[in-house]
């Protein structure tokens, strides 16, 4: 297969699904992973008329499962040129002192351990691909800008930022590019997952403004992956025009 191949984690919703569609439109072959098999099947059926698609059910937190999926890729899908580390989530938007410890562990295991598992396994392939290969990690403005209720989520995305920058140092001379893309407010299933299905909370967050869409971020990911080989965007922070920063919070005497 002469066409380029993208490996996308968390492809069953949000940024991952939109990114799969964007790359398929450009004729890239796709390796799509996620935990929801029915959604993977649906996406494969949708995109197979545009390109070659291989899907694999995968929980990125499971290092052995990651190894198995990559090792068992059909020959036509092995030469991955772009890894999109999209799988991740936020939970428990309450104050840290009110959060269940398991929610913290789930975010750490998915946003950090999962990303590390997939990256480590695919690094030899990407290095072999060389010039033009890309690792695109989904960070967040939460990794740079703290806010109440972000606690471990923000910390996990700060890890994504620093891990991406450090990978750049180690991969110097290989031709492999690394980018931390950090979206701001975007209307996807993100808030529904974070609030454990609270549709009213999700609706309230986006009401009366114009957030980013999954397609907006997918377009940026595709742009990064298709830049000339000699260009690397280290970090790309993308916010809606109608979102900005606020003043410091101050605790005052009543």
mmCIF file of C-alpha atoms in Angstrom, residues 91-97 99 142 145-154 194 205 246-250:
data_model
loop_
_atom_site.group_PDB
_atom_site.id
_atom_site.type_symbol
_atom_site.label_atom_id
_atom_site.label_comp_id
_atom_site.label_asym_id
_atom_site.label_seq_id
_atom_site.Cartn_x
_atom_site.Cartn_y
_atom_site.Cartn_z
ATOM 1 C CA UNK A 91 -13.983 13.172 35.115
ATOM 2 C CA UNK A 92 -15.214 14.779 38.325
ATOM 3 C CA UNK A 93 -15.422 18.555 37.730
ATOM 4 C CA UNK A 94 -15.957 19.077 41.450
ATOM 5 C CA UNK A 95 -13.338 20.434 43.845
ATOM 6 C CA UNK A 96 -10.489 18.006 44.494
ATOM 7 C CA UNK A 97 -11.562 17.358 48.067
ATOM 8 C CA UNK A 99 -13.670 13.701 44.151
ATOM 9 C CA UNK A 142 -6.105 22.819 30.995
ATOM 10 C CA UNK A 145 -4.101 27.234 32.482
ATOM 11 C CA UNK A 146 -5.455 26.019 35.868
ATOM 12 C CA UNK A 147 -9.103 26.357 36.842
ATOM 13 C CA UNK A 148 -11.326 25.035 39.648
ATOM 14 C CA UNK A 149 -12.254 21.388 39.195
ATOM 15 C CA UNK A 150 -9.399 20.619 36.818
ATOM 16 C CA UNK A 151 -7.104 18.960 39.425
ATOM 17 C CA UNK A 152 -5.869 15.655 37.922
ATOM 18 C CA UNK A 153 -7.293 16.321 34.457
ATOM 19 C CA UNK A 154 -5.249 19.507 34.087
ATOM 20 C CA UNK A 194 -17.068 14.324 32.625
ATOM 21 C CA UNK A 205 -21.695 24.926 29.372
ATOM 22 C CA UNK A 246 -10.124 35.621 33.427
ATOM 23 C CA UNK A 247 -8.739 37.457 36.435
ATOM 24 C CA UNK A 248 -7.139 35.658 39.362
ATOM 25 C CA UNK A 249 -9.577 34.443 42.004
ATOM 26 C CA UNK A 250 -9.151 36.048 45.423
#
